[in-house]
Amino acid sequence: MDKEKNKSALHVNAGVDKPASVNPALEKNPEKFRKGKPSVETLFNGIHEGNRTALSQAITLVESTLPGDQQMAQQLIQQCLPFSGNSFRLGITGVPGVGKSTFIEAFGLHLIEKKHRIAVLAIDPSSARNKGSILGDKTRMEQLSTNSNAFIRPSASGGTLGGVARKTRETMILCEAAGFDMIFIETVGVGQSETAVAEIVDFFLLLMLAGSGDELQGMKRGIMEMADLIVINKADGDNLKPTQKAQAEFKNALHFFPPLPNGWIPDVLTASALQHNGLDQVWEKMENFQKLTRTNGSFDQNRNHQSLQLFEDSIHQGISDHFYRNPNIEEKLKALREKILNKEISPYEASVELLDEYFKQSEI
Ligand code: GDP
């Protein structure tokens, strides 16, 4: 009878306790659990030899939030820094479906033929929110991903967009130390991640489509202003004519944008990522850009500016974290928010009161 009862679909098995999501012993002694994991030295040597497994493990360390891992990651980045920087860092954006992954694969293979080594990373605003990832789908870029001169890494998930961008920058350093001289940073053209990408690359490529109607309006205009080159993709078949028409329109629109301080004049090209057409012209533009900006000094100026910007951003982040982690501040913050909403205190006064409290504590 009991046996019969157990067969019923309504029978519920006794549950088991859910295991802790983090091993409680781990936090006490993170080093102890790192046995078997490669040391900083091993990883560095592997990266230096261009070993992709070592590079993958190192990136996992960079992306980890465990304090022990973070410490190792920073040591590793420090060691890799002198061997980094010798690459062309290329940001690629465009709306979903424009052909980013098709283009990256075709362009990447094209450059591998020219003896370059390609690393593809991603900054994905959706991954910061829900762990989705534009490169998460393994079927994308199949040919490139199996090529020994390419390295493809999905976007780091979790954390803020700023956090993901910082980790991508650190990952870029590791890739460069591993001998990848072309770094592609892909992002979805939805308006917020472009700025984060623009801050860590040398060149910004915008992929567009002909006939999407609202080409020159709203948000896209802002992204267009950031672009060093616009490529109208899918210039093939019936789409060839509309693409050429769009090229003329976009070229015209670019005339009205203010000139860039580095002396570069953005242009509009057409390409078919699917048929591997127009890729040489795209590369020629990039080579011209490098020649111009390396000669007039703006290439290094831009990188120096980015380094100082990162330095400032990290300080702001550190101060802000310290402030918000303070338990007293947390309490007071809640109370002051209420008071502001009840119009008992002005937002400015409230901030002064809270900062005074914070500075008083910091003096002790
Ligand atoms: P992503 O979302 O921007 O990465 O776009 P995908 O690379 O996944 O491409 C979206 C669709 O457009 C796929 O079906 C591709 O085969 C197609 N596609 C990409 N590039 C071209 C192209 O140059 N010409 C044509 N006709 N189709 C393309």
PDB file of C-alpha atoms in Angstrom, residues 203-208 224 226-232 246-255 257 260 264-270 281-282 284-286 288-289:
ATOM      1  CA  PHE A 203      38.920  53.107 -32.596  1.00  0.00           C
ATOM      2  CA  PHE A 204      35.162  52.889 -32.621  1.00  0.00           C
ATOM      3  CA  LEU A 205      33.309  51.135 -35.450  1.00  0.00           C
ATOM      4  CA  LEU A 206      29.565  51.483 -35.878  1.00  0.00           C
ATOM      5  CA  LEU A 207      27.751  48.891 -37.973  1.00  0.00           C
ATOM      6  CA  MET A 208      24.472  50.016 -39.473  1.00  0.00           C
ATOM      7  CA  MET A 224      27.271  58.204 -34.710  1.00  0.00           C
ATOM      8  CA  MET A 226      31.370  58.612 -31.324  1.00  0.00           C
ATOM      9  CA  ALA A 227      32.166  56.545 -34.430  1.00  0.00           C
ATOM     10  CA  ASP A 228      35.527  56.714 -36.209  1.00  0.00           C
ATOM     11  CA  LEU A 229      34.034  54.687 -39.030  1.00  0.00           C
ATOM     12  CA  ILE A 230      30.514  53.698 -40.025  1.00  0.00           C
ATOM     13  CA  VAL A 231      30.090  50.514 -42.029  1.00  0.00           C
ATOM     14  CA  ILE A 232      26.726  49.823 -43.593  1.00  0.00           C
ATOM     15  CA  ALA A 246      22.298  55.092 -47.254  1.00  0.00           C
ATOM     16  CA  GLN A 247      26.075  55.508 -47.602  1.00  0.00           C
ATOM     17  CA  ALA A 248      25.590  58.816 -49.456  1.00  0.00           C
ATOM     18  CA  GLU A 249      23.092  60.004 -46.837  1.00  0.00           C
ATOM     19  CA  PHE A 250      25.315  59.111 -43.909  1.00  0.00           C
ATOM     20  CA  LYS A 251      28.352  60.708 -45.541  1.00  0.00           C
ATOM     21  CA  ASN A 252      26.335  63.851 -45.921  1.00  0.00           C
ATOM     22  CA  ALA A 253      25.203  63.751 -42.295  1.00  0.00           C
ATOM     23  CA  LEU A 254      28.794  63.351 -41.070  1.00  0.00           C
ATOM     24  CA  HIS A 255      29.737  66.705 -42.652  1.00  0.00           C
ATOM     25  CA  PHE A 257      29.477  66.848 -37.076  1.00  0.00           C
ATOM     26  CA  LEU A 260      37.645  65.534 -34.145  1.00  0.00           C
ATOM     27  CA  TRP A 264      40.753  62.063 -38.101  1.00  0.00           C
ATOM     28  CA  ILE A 265      37.822  62.438 -40.475  1.00  0.00           C
ATOM     29  CA  PRO A 266      35.234  59.658 -39.955  1.00  0.00           C
ATOM     30  CA  ASP A 267      33.894  58.056 -43.113  1.00  0.00           C
ATOM     31  CA  VAL A 268      31.123  55.717 -44.245  1.00  0.00           C
ATOM     32  CA  LEU A 269      31.818  52.436 -46.059  1.00  0.00           C
ATOM     33  CA  THR A 270      29.646  49.540 -47.157  1.00  0.00           C
ATOM     34  CA  GLN A 281      38.646  48.808 -47.333  1.00  0.00           C
ATOM     35  CA  VAL A 282      37.628  48.679 -43.674  1.00  0.00           C
ATOM     36  CA  GLU A 284      42.711  50.189 -44.868  1.00  0.00           C
ATOM     37  CA  LYS A 285      40.773  52.868 -42.980  1.00  0.00           C
ATOM     38  CA  MET A 286      41.981  51.457 -39.683  1.00  0.00           C
ATOM     39  CA  ASN A 288      45.261  55.020 -42.027  1.00  0.00           C
ATOM     40  CA  PHE A 289      43.811  55.937 -38.656  1.00  0.00           C
TER      41      PHE A 289
END
